[in-house]
Amino acid sequence: MMLEGKKALITGGARGIGKEIVVRFLSEGSSVYFIDINPSEFMDEYESLAKKTGAKVVFKQGNVSDEENITGVVEEILTESGGIDILVNNAGITRDNLLFRMTGKEWNDVISINLSSAFYISKIVARQMAKQKSGSIINVASIVGVIGNAGQSNYSSSKAGLIGLTKSMARELGSRTIRVNAVAPGFIRTAMTDKLNDAQKQALMTQIPLGRLGEAEEVAKVILFLASDLASYVTGQVVHITGGMGM
């Protein structure tokens, strides 16, 4: 198992890509502490996987956009776990709107959850990783943080900021043997994309050389690689998971 004996902290682990990250990590032997605003409907599946590999799965409710709240939750996890080896900053939301119509709240909500939360949590966890002189941090960005997207100025900005945070942390923490990388997914099949009509799906396909949407599991596999010792000489990188879009 690629992560046997490791302990991971994952934000936004209740559903979507976060759910697949939790499943993949548990399957590879890592204990998982995950934070979300709501409990996960997949907790039974998580606990079954943990039992098979002798790992542990623990849910902590927390608001990642509230610095005081999330600081308390993360410090509680660090105390309970005895130390975290892997941090995945995955929590994120969208509040899409055209620039002229976007409200200050729509902007601030997205920046707060997608970007500021990664700063709050990384700051705490990296301090503990520095003491143990090892660790891997993976930030879940997006291809729109690289190429931009109409109607998503808040989301694109938050993900571009997350890429900048990744590179800065990689430079700052490398001497402590802490690796920091990001993934930039493209169009991934979700409940939202399942609702698109054929014409809308075809319009998406024209932008993707591989001619299909990605799967959340495919994103989780790349994150697993970056978290593992297979990526021991990889830091400061942004891995595009896009089917060739945006290259």
C-alpha positions as CSV (number, residue, x, y, z in Angstrom):
1,M,0.0,0.0,0.0
2,M,1.4,3.4,-1.0
3,L,0.4,5.3,2.1
4,E,0.5,2.6,4.8
5,G,0.9,4.1,8.2
6,K,0.5,7.7,7.0
7,K,-2.0,10.2,8.5
8,A,-3.8,12.6,6.1
9,L,-5.9,15.7,6.7
10,I,-8.4,16.4,3.8
11,T,-10.7,19.4,3.6
12,G,-14.0,19.1,1.7
13,G,-13.9,15.3,2.1
14,A,-17.7,14.7,2.3
15,R,-18.5,14.4,-1.5
16,G,-17.3,14.9,-5.0
17,I,-13.5,14.9,-5.7
18,G,-13.0,15.0,-1.9
19,K,-14.9,11.8,-1.5
20,E,-12.7,10.1,-4.0
21,I,-9.5,11.3,-2.3
22,V,-10.7,9.9,1.0
23,V,-11.5,6.6,-0.6
24,R,-8.2,6.4,-2.4
25,F,-6.2,7.3,0.6
26,L,-8.0,4.8,2.9
27,S,-7.6,2.1,0.3
28,E,-3.8,2.7,0.3
29,G,-3.5,2.4,4.1
30,S,-3.6,6.0,5.2
31,S,-5.7,7.1,8.2
32,V,-7.8,10.1,7.2
33,Y,-9.1,13.0,9.1
34,F,-11.5,15.0,7.0
35,I,-13.2,18.3,7.5
36,D,-16.4,19.5,6.0
37,I,-19.3,21.8,6.8
38,N,-21.7,18.8,6.7
39,P,-21.3,15.1,7.5
40,S,-20.7,12.7,4.6
41,E,-23.3,10.3,3.4
42,F,-20.4,8.0,2.5
43,M,-19.2,7.5,6.1
44,D,-20.2,3.8,6.2
45,E,-18.1,3.2,3.0
46,Y,-15.2,5.1,4.6
47,E,-15.4,3.1,7.8
48,S,-15.5,-0.2,5.9
49,L,-12.4,0.7,3.9
50,A,-10.6,1.8,7.0
51,K,-11.4,-1.5,8.7
52,K,-10.0,-3.5,5.8
53,T,-6.6,-1.7,5.9
54,G,-6.3,-1.1,9.6
55,A,-6.5,2.6,9.2
56,K,-8.7,5.2,10.9
57,V,-11.2,7.6,9.5
58,V,-12.4,10.6,11.5
59,F,-14.9,13.3,10.5
60,K,-14.6,16.8,12.0
61,Q,-17.2,19.4,11.3
62,G,-15.7,22.8,10.6
63,N,-16.1,26.1,8.6
64,V,-12.9,26.4,6.7
65,S,-13.6,30.1,5.9
66,D,-13.7,31.0,9.6
67,E,-10.1,31.3,10.8
68,E,-10.9,31.0,14.5
69,N,-13.2,28.0,14.0
70,I,-10.9,26.1,11.6
71,T,-7.8,26.8,13.7
72,G,-9.5,25.1,16.6
73,V,-10.6,22.1,14.5
74,V,-7.1,21.6,12.9
75,E,-5.3,21.9,16.3
76,E,-7.7,19.3,17.7
77,I,-6.9,17.0,14.8
78,L,-3.1,17.5,15.3
79,T,-3.5,16.6,19.0
80,E,-5.6,13.5,18.4
81,S,-3.5,12.2,15.5
82,G,-0.1,12.9,17.0
83,G,0.9,14.6,13.7
84,I,-0.2,14.8,10.1
85,D,1.9,13.6,7.2
86,I,-0.3,14.7,4.3
87,L,-2.5,17.8,3.9
88,V,-4.9,18.1,0.9
89,N,-6.6,21.5,0.7
90,N,-9.6,20.5,-1.4
91,A,-12.5,22.6,0.0
92,G,-14.0,24.8,-2.6
93,I,-17.2,26.4,-3.9
94,T,-18.4,28.3,-7.0
95,R,-20.6,31.4,-7.1
96,D,-20.6,32.1,-10.8
97,N,-21.7,35.4,-12.2
98,L,-20.8,37.9,-14.9
99,L,-18.3,40.6,-13.8
100,F,-20.8,43.4,-14.0
101,R,-23.3,41.5,-11.9
102,M,-21.1,39.8,-9.3
103,T,-21.7,40.9,-5.8
104,G,-19.0,41.6,-3.2
105,K,-20.4,38.6,-1.2
106,E,-20.1,36.3,-4.2
107,W,-16.5,37.4,-4.6
108,N,-15.6,37.2,-0.9
109,D,-17.3,33.8,-0.2
110,V,-15.3,32.1,-3.0
111,I,-12.0,33.7,-2.1
112,S,-12.5,32.9,1.6
113,I,-13.3,29.2,1.1
114,N,-11.1,28.4,-1.9
115,L,-8.0,30.4,-1.1
116,S,-7.9,31.8,2.5
117,S,-8.8,28.5,4.0
118,A,-5.7,26.9,2.4
119,F,-3.6,29.6,4.0
120,Y,-5.1,29.2,7.4
121,I,-4.8,25.4,7.5
122,S,-1.4,25.1,5.8
123,K,0.1,27.6,8.2
124,I,-0.9,25.4,11.2
125,V,-0.1,22.0,9.7
126,A,3.2,23.1,8.1
127,R,4.5,24.2,11.5
128,Q,3.9,20.7,12.8
129,M,5.4,19.1,9.6
130,A,8.5,21.3,10.0
131,K,9.1,19.8,13.5
132,Q,8.9,16.3,12.1
133,K,11.0,17.4,9.1
134,S,8.7,15.8,6.5
135,G,5.3,16.3,4.9
136,S,3.4,16.7,1.7
137,I,0.8,19.4,1.0
138,I,-1.4,19.2,-2.1
139,N,-3.7,22.1,-3.1
140,V,-6.6,21.4,-5.4
141,A,-6.6,24.3,-7.9
142,S,-8.2,24.4,-11.4
143,I,-7.3,24.9,-15.0
144,V,-9.3,28.1,-14.9
145,G,-6.8,29.4,-12.5
146,V,-4.3,29.2,-15.4
147,I,-6.4,30.1,-18.4
148,G,-9.3,32.1,-16.8
149,N,-13.0,31.6,-17.6
150,A,-15.9,34.0,-18.4
151,G,-18.4,34.3,-15.6
152,Q,-15.9,32.9,-13.0
153,S,-13.7,35.9,-12.1
154,N,-14.0,35.0,-8.4
155,Y,-13.3,31.3,-8.9
156,S,-10.5,31.8,-11.4
157,S,-8.8,34.3,-9.1
158,S,-9.1,32.0,-6.1
159,K,-7.5,29.2,-8.0
160,A,-4.8,31.4,-9.5
161,G,-4.1,32.6,-6.0
162,L,-3.9,29.0,-4.8
163,I,-1.3,28.2,-7.4
164,G,0.8,31.2,-6.3
165,L,0.4,30.0,-2.7
166,T,1.6,26.6,-3.7
167,K,4.8,27.8,-5.4
168,S,5.6,30.2,-2.5
169,M,5.1,27.6,0.1
170,A,7.2,25.1,-1.9
171,R,10.1,27.6,-2.0
172,E,9.7,28.4,1.7
173,L,9.2,24.9,3.1
174,G,11.6,22.9,0.9
175,S,14.4,23.2,3.4
176,R,12.2,21.5,6.0
177,T,11.6,18.5,3.6
178,I,8.0,19.6,3.1
179,R,6.8,19.2,-0.5
180,V,4.0,21.4,-1.8
181,N,2.2,20.8,-5.1
182,A,-1.1,21.5,-6.8
183,V,-3.4,19.8,-9.2
184,A,-5.4,21.8,-11.8
185,P,-8.4,19.7,-12.9
186,G,-10.3,20.6,-16.0
187,F,-13.9,19.5,-16.8
188,I,-14.6,16.6,-14.4
189,R,-17.9,14.6,-14.5
190,T,-20.1,15.6,-11.7
191,A,-23.8,15.8,-10.9
192,M,-23.7,19.3,-12.5
193,T,-22.2,18.1,-15.8
194,D,-24.6,15.2,-15.9
195,K,-27.4,17.7,-16.3
196,L,-26.0,19.3,-19.4
197,N,-27.8,18.7,-22.7
198,D,-26.1,17.1,-25.7
199,A,-25.2,20.4,-27.3
200,Q,-23.6,21.7,-24.1
201,K,-21.6,18.5,-23.7
202,Q,-20.5,18.6,-27.3
203,A,-19.3,22.2,-26.8
204,L,-17.2,21.0,-23.9
205,M,-15.7,18.1,-25.9
206,T,-14.4,20.4,-28.6
207,Q,-12.0,21.9,-26.0
208,I,-10.7,18.6,-24.8
209,P,-8.2,16.7,-27.0
210,L,-9.0,13.3,-25.3
211,G,-12.7,14.0,-26.1
212,R,-14.3,13.2,-22.8
213,L,-14.8,14.5,-19.3
214,G,-12.5,13.5,-16.5
215,E,-13.6,11.4,-13.6
216,A,-13.1,12.4,-9.9
217,E,-11.2,9.2,-9.4
218,E,-8.6,10.3,-11.9
219,V,-8.0,13.4,-10.0
220,A,-7.7,11.4,-6.8
221,K,-5.1,9.1,-8.3
222,V,-2.8,12.1,-9.2
223,I,-3.2,13.5,-5.7
224,L,-2.3,10.0,-4.4
225,F,0.9,10.0,-6.4
226,L,1.9,13.5,-5.2
227,A,1.2,12.5,-1.6
228,S,3.3,9.3,-1.9
229,D,7.1,8.6,-1.9
230,L,6.9,8.1,-5.6
231,A,6.9,11.9,-5.8
232,S,9.7,12.4,-3.3
233,Y,11.6,14.8,-5.7
234,V,8.5,16.7,-6.8
235,T,7.6,20.1,-5.3
236,G,6.3,23.4,-6.5
237,Q,4.5,21.8,-9.5
238,V,1.0,22.3,-10.8
239,V,-0.2,19.1,-12.5
240,H,-2.9,19.6,-15.1
241,I,-5.6,16.9,-15.2
242,T,-7.5,18.2,-18.2
243,G,-7.5,15.6,-21.0
244,G,-5.2,18.1,-22.8
245,M,-7.3,21.2,-22.4
246,G,-5.3,24.3,-21.8
247,M,-1.9,23.0,-22.8
